[in-house]
Amino acid sequence: QRGVAAQLQKRQNTAELQRWLRGIHPADVAFILEALEPDDRLHVWEALEPAQAAEVLVEFEQSVRVWVIRETGRHRLLRIAAALDPDDLAWVADDLPDDIMREVRESLSEVDRTLLQQADAYPPQSVGRLMSLDVATARETQTVADVLRDLQTRSYLPEQLDRLFVVDNRNVLRGAVSLQALVLAKPEATVDTIMERDPLTFRAQDTAAQAARAFERYNLVSMPVVNERGKLVGRVTVDAVIDFIRVTADKEALAMAGLRGGEDIFASVWESARNRSPWLFVNLITAFAATRFIGIFESTIQELVSLATLMPIV
């Protein structure tokens, strides 16, 4: 009876924990988990529903994400990975086991599989890796009323949507029209009369650093990505750029401290030493060099003992 009571209490506590976690933003859940000790972290992680766990997985710092993936059962990890959209799946693909990625690819629809393949085709530090393929478009000949009606019939709108991109029948980018312009324009006005012509664009092969500088310089929320023929292939949003800037800044700061990458605060001594190996190796070499120089001037130190106080500085 005690065992049954304990199991019921555990289920009740887990259910209460799940209800509490549902009201928290995934980024905040990731921050909480990163601060917890491994046992507590794993307990809370296991309490997350697969859909919420998928959102949290994207927000993890990479070292914690790798640890969580390693500690998660294969069946549960498959369900979590399957809940990711193609953009997020491409973001964490390098951290997921190859067999998991292979099964997830096979379970995707033809459209999502194509989107994922396109994202994987671009270099890691390129605009193509940052861009989202979920865009809202309009035609030059459409009226404002028609465009608004099309938007209202959609089941959802892309995130960070501040403007629609105007394309022709061949999907060549012709301009952009802001939501503000659409709302303020007369319903009978056509898109070509209110759109911005020749907007700034990116190529998928451009570097992500170039995109970050452009977003900072022009205070952008989104920007179209075109191919070499001018056809619209996607868009870059400010949230993706901010994530790139944060990751890049973290890597630069860690490199200055002699670390290869981010580190879980509860990582083992071996993992911490391996992460610090370049800096530890440099320290070892300089220590040998210091002892060598001290040996060269050993007779001088014996004659003037006060010089020994400088040895720690050397």
mmCIF file of C-alpha atoms in Angstrom:
data_model
loop_
_atom_site.group_PDB
_atom_site.id
_atom_site.type_symbol
_atom_site.label_atom_id
_atom_site.label_comp_id
_atom_site.label_asym_id
_atom_site.label_seq_id
_atom_site.Cartn_x
_atom_site.Cartn_y
_atom_site.Cartn_z
ATOM 1 C CA GLN A 1 0.000 0.000 0.000
ATOM 2 C CA ARG A 2 2.865 2.353 0.787
ATOM 3 C CA GLY A 3 4.289 1.698 -2.676
ATOM 4 C CA VAL A 4 0.981 2.454 -4.336
ATOM 5 C CA ALA A 5 0.566 5.608 -2.241
ATOM 6 C CA ALA A 6 4.070 6.748 -3.155
ATOM 7 C CA GLN A 7 3.385 6.207 -6.863
ATOM 8 C CA LEU A 8 0.120 8.145 -6.648
ATOM 9 C CA GLN A 9 1.868 10.988 -4.836
ATOM 10 C CA LYS A 10 4.606 11.044 -7.466
ATOM 11 C CA ARG A 11 2.031 11.163 -10.287
ATOM 12 C CA GLN A 12 0.166 13.953 -8.517
ATOM 13 C CA ASN A 13 3.368 15.969 -8.036
ATOM 14 C CA THR A 14 4.316 15.408 -11.674
ATOM 15 C CA ALA A 15 0.874 16.564 -12.837
ATOM 16 C CA GLU A 16 1.132 19.705 -10.700
ATOM 17 C CA LEU A 17 4.626 20.354 -12.057
ATOM 18 C CA GLN A 18 3.354 19.994 -15.636
ATOM 19 C CA ARG A 19 0.512 22.451 -14.991
ATOM 20 C CA TRP A 20 2.959 24.956 -13.524
ATOM 21 C CA LEU A 21 5.403 24.607 -16.422
ATOM 22 C CA ARG A 22 2.722 25.150 -19.071
ATOM 23 C CA GLY A 23 2.365 28.775 -18.019
ATOM 24 C CA ILE A 24 6.081 29.581 -18.411
ATOM 25 C CA HIS A 25 7.791 30.718 -21.593
ATOM 26 C CA PRO A 26 10.114 28.052 -23.091
ATOM 27 C CA ALA A 27 13.139 30.355 -22.765
ATOM 28 C CA ASP A 28 12.429 30.771 -19.033
ATOM 29 C CA VAL A 29 12.011 27.015 -18.611
ATOM 30 C CA ALA A 30 15.376 26.493 -20.315
ATOM 31 C CA PHE A 31 16.985 29.076 -17.994
ATOM 32 C CA ILE A 32 15.535 27.312 -14.933
ATOM 33 C CA LEU A 33 16.709 23.893 -16.093
ATOM 34 C CA GLU A 34 20.235 25.132 -16.801
ATOM 35 C CA ALA A 35 20.478 26.310 -13.168
ATOM 36 C CA LEU A 36 19.287 23.004 -11.673
ATOM 37 C CA GLU A 37 21.513 20.136 -10.603
ATOM 38 C CA PRO A 38 21.478 17.152 -12.988
ATOM 39 C CA ASP A 39 19.017 14.982 -11.023
ATOM 40 C CA ASP A 40 16.513 17.808 -10.529
ATOM 41 C CA ARG A 41 17.014 18.991 -14.103
ATOM 42 C CA LEU A 42 16.252 15.552 -15.494
ATOM 43 C CA HIS A 43 13.142 15.249 -13.296
ATOM 44 C CA VAL A 44 11.720 18.544 -14.546
ATOM 45 C CA TRP A 45 12.726 17.773 -18.134
ATOM 46 C CA GLU A 46 10.899 14.442 -18.028
ATOM 47 C CA ALA A 47 7.780 16.226 -16.749
ATOM 48 C CA LEU A 48 7.540 18.380 -19.882
ATOM 49 C CA GLU A 49 5.121 17.397 -22.606
ATOM 50 C CA PRO A 50 6.908 16.566 -25.905
ATOM 51 C CA ALA A 51 5.580 19.692 -27.646
ATOM 52 C CA GLN A 52 6.791 22.005 -24.865
ATOM 53 C CA ALA A 53 10.036 20.058 -24.505
ATOM 54 C CA ALA A 54 10.694 20.669 -28.216
ATOM 55 C CA GLU A 55 10.369 24.433 -27.715
ATOM 56 C CA VAL A 56 12.630 24.315 -24.641
ATOM 57 C CA LEU A 57 15.247 22.214 -26.455
ATOM 58 C CA VAL A 58 15.782 25.009 -28.975
ATOM 59 C CA GLU A 59 16.347 27.549 -26.174
ATOM 60 C CA PHE A 60 19.017 25.549 -24.314
ATOM 61 C CA GLU A 61 22.643 26.592 -24.288
ATOM 62 C CA GLN A 62 24.391 24.035 -26.489
ATOM 63 C CA SER A 63 26.310 22.204 -23.760
ATOM 64 C CA VAL A 64 23.116 21.692 -21.737
ATOM 65 C CA ARG A 65 21.232 20.669 -24.896
ATOM 66 C CA VAL A 66 23.826 17.990 -25.617
ATOM 67 C CA TRP A 67 23.565 16.704 -22.034
ATOM 68 C CA VAL A 68 19.761 16.621 -22.123
ATOM 69 C CA ILE A 69 19.737 14.784 -25.459
ATOM 70 C CA ARG A 70 22.212 12.236 -24.082
ATOM 71 C CA GLU A 71 20.073 11.613 -20.985
ATOM 72 C CA THR A 72 16.738 11.371 -22.819
ATOM 73 C CA GLY A 73 15.350 8.001 -23.841
ATOM 74 C CA ARG A 74 15.254 7.222 -27.529
ATOM 75 C CA HIS A 75 11.467 6.954 -27.809
ATOM 76 C CA ARG A 76 10.875 10.247 -25.992
ATOM 77 C CA LEU A 77 13.617 11.973 -27.978
ATOM 78 C CA LEU A 78 11.942 10.883 -31.214
ATOM 79 C CA ARG A 79 8.632 12.384 -30.094
ATOM 80 C CA ILE A 80 10.348 15.648 -29.122
ATOM 81 C CA ALA A 81 12.275 15.911 -32.393
ATOM 82 C CA ALA A 82 9.119 15.150 -34.377
ATOM 83 C CA ALA A 83 7.394 18.106 -32.684
ATOM 84 C CA LEU A 84 9.989 20.578 -34.011
ATOM 85 C CA ASP A 85 9.230 22.605 -37.121
ATOM 86 C CA PRO A 86 11.790 22.403 -39.970
ATOM 87 C CA ASP A 87 13.547 25.663 -38.995
ATOM 88 C CA ASP A 88 14.068 24.606 -35.367
ATOM 89 C CA LEU A 89 14.965 21.067 -36.378
ATOM 90 C CA ALA A 90 17.721 22.438 -38.610
ATOM 91 C CA TRP A 91 18.959 24.546 -35.659
ATOM 92 C CA VAL A 92 19.479 21.520 -33.360
ATOM 93 C CA ALA A 93 20.215 18.906 -36.042
ATOM 94 C CA ASP A 94 23.952 18.838 -35.317
ATOM 95 C CA ASP A 95 23.284 17.908 -31.671
ATOM 96 C CA LEU A 96 20.790 15.105 -32.366
ATOM 97 C CA PRO A 97 22.010 11.528 -32.999
ATOM 98 C CA ASP A 98 22.159 10.508 -36.651
ATOM 99 C CA ASP A 99 19.649 7.681 -36.243
ATOM 100 C CA ILE A 100 17.133 10.045 -34.618
ATOM 101 C CA MET A 101 17.513 12.565 -37.440
ATOM 102 C CA ARG A 102 17.117 9.801 -40.015
ATOM 103 C CA GLU A 103 13.835 8.588 -38.509
ATOM 104 C CA VAL A 104 12.518 12.121 -38.075
ATOM 105 C CA ARG A 105 13.294 12.926 -41.719
ATOM 106 C CA GLU A 106 11.377 9.849 -42.829
ATOM 107 C CA SER A 107 8.350 10.849 -40.743
ATOM 108 C CA LEU A 108 8.196 14.386 -42.149
ATOM 109 C CA SER A 109 5.824 15.371 -44.901
ATOM 110 C CA GLU A 110 7.289 15.893 -48.354
ATOM 111 C CA VAL A 111 7.094 19.670 -47.954
ATOM 112 C CA ASP A 112 8.782 19.717 -44.527
ATOM 113 C CA ARG A 113 11.458 17.281 -45.710
ATOM 114 C CA THR A 114 12.235 19.567 -48.635
ATOM 115 C CA LEU A 115 12.411 22.592 -46.323
ATOM 116 C CA LEU A 116 14.813 20.779 -44.007
ATOM 117 C CA GLN A 117 17.036 19.695 -46.889
ATOM 118 C CA GLN A 118 17.178 23.246 -48.168
ATOM 119 C CA ALA A 119 18.205 24.554 -44.748
ATOM 120 C CA ASP A 120 20.934 21.890 -44.422
ATOM 121 C CA ALA A 121 22.332 22.798 -47.839
ATOM 122 C CA TYR A 122 23.610 26.194 -46.683
ATOM 123 C CA PRO A 123 26.883 26.805 -44.781
ATOM 124 C CA PRO A 124 26.602 27.067 -40.963
ATOM 125 C CA GLN A 125 27.375 30.814 -40.770
ATOM 126 C CA SER A 126 25.244 31.848 -43.744
ATOM 127 C CA VAL A 127 21.960 33.723 -44.084
ATOM 128 C CA GLY A 128 20.435 30.524 -45.465
ATOM 129 C CA ARG A 129 20.830 28.876 -42.067
ATOM 130 C CA LEU A 130 19.131 31.806 -40.349
ATOM 131 C CA MET A 131 16.259 32.330 -42.738
ATOM 132 C CA SER A 132 12.713 31.051 -42.351
ATOM 133 C CA LEU A 133 10.853 29.668 -45.330
ATOM 134 C CA ASP A 134 7.511 30.740 -43.875
ATOM 135 C CA VAL A 135 6.648 33.986 -45.691
ATOM 136 C CA ALA A 136 3.525 35.961 -46.522
ATOM 137 C CA THR A 137 3.336 37.344 -50.047
ATOM 138 C CA ALA A 138 1.072 39.525 -52.182
ATOM 139 C CA ARG A 139 0.755 40.462 -55.857
ATOM 140 C CA GLU A 140 1.119 43.950 -57.317
ATOM 141 C CA THR A 141 -2.322 43.852 -58.935
ATOM 142 C CA GLN A 142 -4.166 42.850 -55.779
ATOM 143 C CA THR A 143 -6.248 45.399 -53.915
ATOM 144 C CA VAL A 144 -5.724 46.087 -50.236
ATOM 145 C CA ALA A 145 -9.095 44.481 -49.502
ATOM 146 C CA ASP A 146 -8.024 41.290 -51.309
ATOM 147 C CA VAL A 147 -4.737 41.086 -49.407
ATOM 148 C CA LEU A 148 -6.424 41.571 -46.024
ATOM 149 C CA ARG A 149 -9.007 38.949 -46.937
ATOM 150 C CA ASP A 150 -6.248 36.484 -47.833
ATOM 151 C CA LEU A 151 -4.528 37.096 -44.510
ATOM 152 C CA GLN A 152 -7.762 36.527 -42.599
ATOM 153 C CA THR A 153 -8.307 33.166 -44.296
ATOM 154 C CA ARG A 154 -4.910 31.849 -43.133
ATOM 155 C CA SER A 155 -4.894 29.578 -40.082
ATOM 156 C CA TYR A 156 -1.879 31.476 -38.714
ATOM 157 C CA LEU A 157 0.502 34.263 -39.632
ATOM 158 C CA PRO A 158 4.298 33.950 -39.693
ATOM 159 C CA GLU A 159 6.062 35.144 -36.560
ATOM 160 C CA GLN A 160 7.684 38.588 -36.587
ATOM 161 C CA LEU A 161 5.458 39.582 -39.489
ATOM 162 C CA ASP A 162 5.889 43.309 -40.102
ATOM 163 C CA ARG A 163 5.447 43.378 -43.890
ATOM 164 C CA LEU A 164 4.405 41.305 -46.880
ATOM 165 C CA PHE A 165 6.708 40.707 -49.817
ATOM 166 C CA VAL A 166 5.322 41.491 -53.252
ATOM 167 C CA VAL A 167 6.134 38.930 -55.955
ATOM 168 C CA ASP A 168 5.091 38.320 -59.562
ATOM 169 C CA ASN A 169 3.904 35.117 -61.221
ATOM 170 C CA ARG A 170 7.454 33.737 -61.259
ATOM 171 C CA ASN A 171 7.938 34.511 -57.544
ATOM 172 C CA VAL A 172 10.444 37.262 -58.362
ATOM 173 C CA LEU A 173 10.558 39.881 -55.617
ATOM 174 C CA ARG A 174 9.106 43.218 -56.715
ATOM 175 C CA GLY A 175 8.762 45.054 -53.442
ATOM 176 C CA ALA A 176 7.425 44.997 -49.901
ATOM 177 C CA VAL A 177 4.371 46.448 -48.223
ATOM 178 C CA SER A 178 4.149 47.035 -44.482
ATOM 179 C CA LEU A 179 1.181 46.016 -42.376
ATOM 180 C CA GLN A 180 0.805 49.652 -41.352
ATOM 181 C CA ALA A 181 0.441 50.683 -44.990
ATOM 182 C CA LEU A 182 -2.142 47.963 -45.562
ATOM 183 C CA VAL A 183 -4.226 49.011 -42.578
ATOM 184 C CA LEU A 184 -4.139 52.714 -43.404
ATOM 185 C CA ALA A 185 -4.704 52.405 -47.183
ATOM 186 C CA LYS A 186 -8.091 52.510 -48.827
ATOM 187 C CA PRO A 187 -9.580 49.063 -49.543
ATOM 188 C CA GLU A 188 -9.757 49.687 -53.296
ATOM 189 C CA ALA A 189 -6.106 50.785 -53.563
ATOM 190 C CA THR A 190 -3.775 48.353 -55.335
ATOM 191 C CA VAL A 191 -0.621 46.980 -53.762
ATOM 192 C CA ASP A 192 1.700 48.554 -56.340
ATOM 193 C CA THR A 193 0.590 52.048 -55.230
ATOM 194 C CA ILE A 194 1.557 51.575 -51.577
ATOM 195 C CA MET A 195 4.470 49.159 -51.726
ATOM 196 C CA GLU A 196 8.153 49.911 -51.187
ATOM 197 C CA ARG A 197 10.050 49.202 -54.388
ATOM 198 C CA ASP A 198 13.514 47.657 -54.486
ATOM 199 C CA PRO A 199 13.746 46.761 -50.776
ATOM 200 C CA LEU A 200 17.031 45.658 -49.255
ATOM 201 C CA THR A 201 17.589 41.953 -49.767
ATOM 202 C CA PHE A 202 19.955 39.188 -48.754
ATOM 203 C CA ARG A 203 21.294 36.245 -50.684
ATOM 204 C CA ALA A 204 21.158 32.869 -48.968
ATOM 205 C CA GLN A 205 24.957 32.584 -49.363
ATOM 206 C CA ASP A 206 25.628 35.906 -47.591
ATOM 207 C CA THR A 207 27.210 35.656 -44.177
ATOM 208 C CA ALA A 208 25.069 35.885 -41.080
ATOM 209 C CA ALA A 209 27.389 38.620 -39.792
ATOM 210 C CA GLN A 210 26.383 40.804 -42.745
ATOM 211 C CA ALA A 211 22.728 40.277 -41.871
ATOM 212 C CA ALA A 212 23.362 41.182 -38.235
ATOM 213 C CA ARG A 213 25.053 44.451 -39.233
ATOM 214 C CA ALA A 214 22.188 45.331 -41.598
ATOM 215 C CA PHE A 215 19.540 44.668 -38.939
ATOM 216 C CA GLU A 216 21.419 46.863 -36.491
ATOM 217 C CA ARG A 217 22.021 49.668 -38.996
ATOM 218 C CA TYR A 218 18.485 49.857 -40.414
ATOM 219 C CA ASN A 219 16.471 48.720 -37.351
ATOM 220 C CA LEU A 220 14.874 45.870 -39.295
ATOM 221 C CA VAL A 221 12.321 43.331 -38.109
ATOM 222 C CA SER A 222 12.439 41.116 -41.194
ATOM 223 C CA MET A 223 14.248 41.088 -44.503
ATOM 224 C CA PRO A 224 13.681 39.085 -47.723
ATOM 225 C CA VAL A 225 16.153 36.486 -48.987
ATOM 226 C CA VAL A 226 16.401 35.954 -52.752
ATOM 227 C CA ASN A 227 18.379 33.652 -55.028
ATOM 228 C CA GLU A 228 20.663 34.656 -57.896
ATOM 229 C CA ARG A 229 17.633 35.181 -60.177
ATOM 230 C CA GLY A 230 15.866 37.466 -57.724
ATOM 231 C CA LYS A 231 13.253 34.919 -56.670
ATOM 232 C CA LEU A 232 12.029 35.028 -53.087
ATOM 233 C CA VAL A 233 13.259 31.976 -51.148
ATOM 234 C CA GLY A 234 12.667 33.044 -47.539
ATOM 235 C CA ARG A 235 13.111 35.771 -44.979
ATOM 236 C CA VAL A 236 15.353 36.563 -42.036
ATOM 237 C CA THR A 237 13.717 37.773 -38.834
ATOM 238 C CA VAL A 238 15.110 39.780 -35.960
ATOM 239 C CA ASP A 239 14.747 36.953 -33.432
ATOM 240 C CA ALA A 240 16.998 34.685 -35.528
ATOM 241 C CA VAL A 241 19.563 37.491 -35.864
ATOM 242 C CA ILE A 242 19.544 38.143 -32.111
ATOM 243 C CA ASP A 243 20.128 34.421 -31.454
ATOM 244 C CA PHE A 244 23.060 34.475 -33.879
ATOM 245 C CA ILE A 245 24.552 37.576 -32.230
ATOM 246 C CA ARG A 246 24.184 36.038 -28.765
ATOM 247 C CA VAL A 247 25.792 32.745 -29.779
ATOM 248 C CA THR A 248 28.639 34.526 -31.572
ATOM 249 C CA ALA A 249 29.291 36.846 -28.621
ATOM 250 C CA ASP A 250 29.310 33.887 -26.217
ATOM 251 C CA LYS A 251 31.812 32.002 -28.388
ATOM 252 C CA GLU A 252 34.104 35.030 -28.614
ATOM 253 C CA ALA A 253 33.985 35.580 -24.853
ATOM 254 C CA LEU A 254 34.684 31.905 -24.181
ATOM 255 C CA ALA A 255 37.553 31.897 -26.667
ATOM 256 C CA MET A 256 39.140 34.849 -24.849
ATOM 257 C CA ALA A 257 38.938 32.786 -21.649
ATOM 258 C CA GLY A 258 40.585 29.820 -23.350
ATOM 259 C CA LEU A 259 37.433 27.684 -23.646
ATOM 260 C CA ARG A 260 36.378 25.745 -26.715
ATOM 261 C CA GLY A 261 32.689 26.327 -26.107
ATOM 262 C CA GLY A 262 29.925 26.804 -23.559
ATOM 263 C CA GLU A 263 29.980 24.625 -20.494
ATOM 264 C CA ASP A 264 27.333 23.194 -18.208
ATOM 265 C CA ILE A 265 27.984 24.470 -14.684
ATOM 266 C CA PHE A 266 27.457 20.901 -13.428
ATOM 267 C CA ALA A 267 29.758 19.296 -15.993
ATOM 268 C CA SER A 268 32.212 16.646 -14.825
ATOM 269 C CA VAL A 269 35.858 17.445 -14.126
ATOM 270 C CA TRP A 270 36.901 15.524 -17.230
ATOM 271 C CA GLU A 271 34.511 17.458 -19.482
ATOM 272 C CA SER A 272 35.633 20.768 -17.972
ATOM 273 C CA ALA A 273 39.296 19.872 -18.448
ATOM 274 C CA ARG A 274 38.673 18.824 -22.064
ATOM 275 C CA ASN A 275 36.860 22.103 -22.732
ATOM 276 C CA ARG A 276 39.801 24.027 -21.290
ATOM 277 C CA SER A 277 42.483 21.865 -22.901
ATOM 278 C CA PRO A 278 43.914 24.585 -25.232
ATOM 279 C CA TRP A 279 44.366 27.030 -22.364
ATOM 280 C CA LEU A 280 45.650 24.317 -20.009
ATOM 281 C CA PHE A 281 48.178 23.241 -22.641
ATOM 282 C CA VAL A 282 49.421 26.814 -23.060
ATOM 283 C CA ASN A 283 49.744 27.153 -19.281
ATOM 284 C CA LEU A 284 51.708 23.917 -19.132
ATOM 285 C CA ILE A 285 54.142 25.104 -21.815
ATOM 286 C CA THR A 286 54.663 28.472 -20.100
ATOM 287 C CA ALA A 287 55.229 26.706 -16.767
ATOM 288 C CA PHE A 288 57.987 24.586 -18.328
ATOM 289 C CA ALA A 289 59.476 27.717 -19.908
ATOM 290 C CA ALA A 290 59.434 29.504 -16.556
ATOM 291 C CA THR A 291 61.240 26.637 -14.802
ATOM 292 C CA ARG A 292 63.792 26.596 -17.608
ATOM 293 C CA PHE A 293 64.559 30.289 -17.173
ATOM 294 C CA ILE A 294 64.780 29.888 -13.403
ATOM 295 C CA GLY A 295 67.263 27.053 -13.913
ATOM 296 C CA ILE A 296 69.413 29.248 -16.165
ATOM 297 C CA PHE A 297 69.686 31.944 -13.474
ATOM 298 C CA GLU A 298 69.929 29.562 -10.514
ATOM 299 C CA SER A 299 73.415 30.758 -9.543
ATOM 300 C CA THR A 300 72.306 34.402 -9.652
ATOM 301 C CA ILE A 301 69.325 33.631 -7.409
ATOM 302 C CA GLN A 302 71.622 31.884 -4.930
ATOM 303 C CA GLU A 303 73.833 34.970 -4.731
ATOM 304 C CA LEU A 304 70.869 37.384 -4.354
ATOM 305 C CA VAL A 305 68.138 35.510 -2.481
ATOM 306 C CA SER A 306 65.685 38.436 -2.698
ATOM 307 C CA LEU A 307 65.284 37.644 -6.421
ATOM 308 C CA ALA A 308 63.401 34.508 -5.388
ATOM 309 C CA THR A 309 60.416 36.721 -4.587
ATOM 310 C CA LEU A 310 60.092 37.383 -8.319
ATOM 311 C CA MET A 311 59.808 33.698 -9.202
ATOM 312 C CA PRO A 312 55.989 33.570 -8.877
ATOM 313 C CA ILE A 313 55.784 36.562 -11.249
ATOM 314 C CA VAL A 314 58.009 34.757 -13.753
#
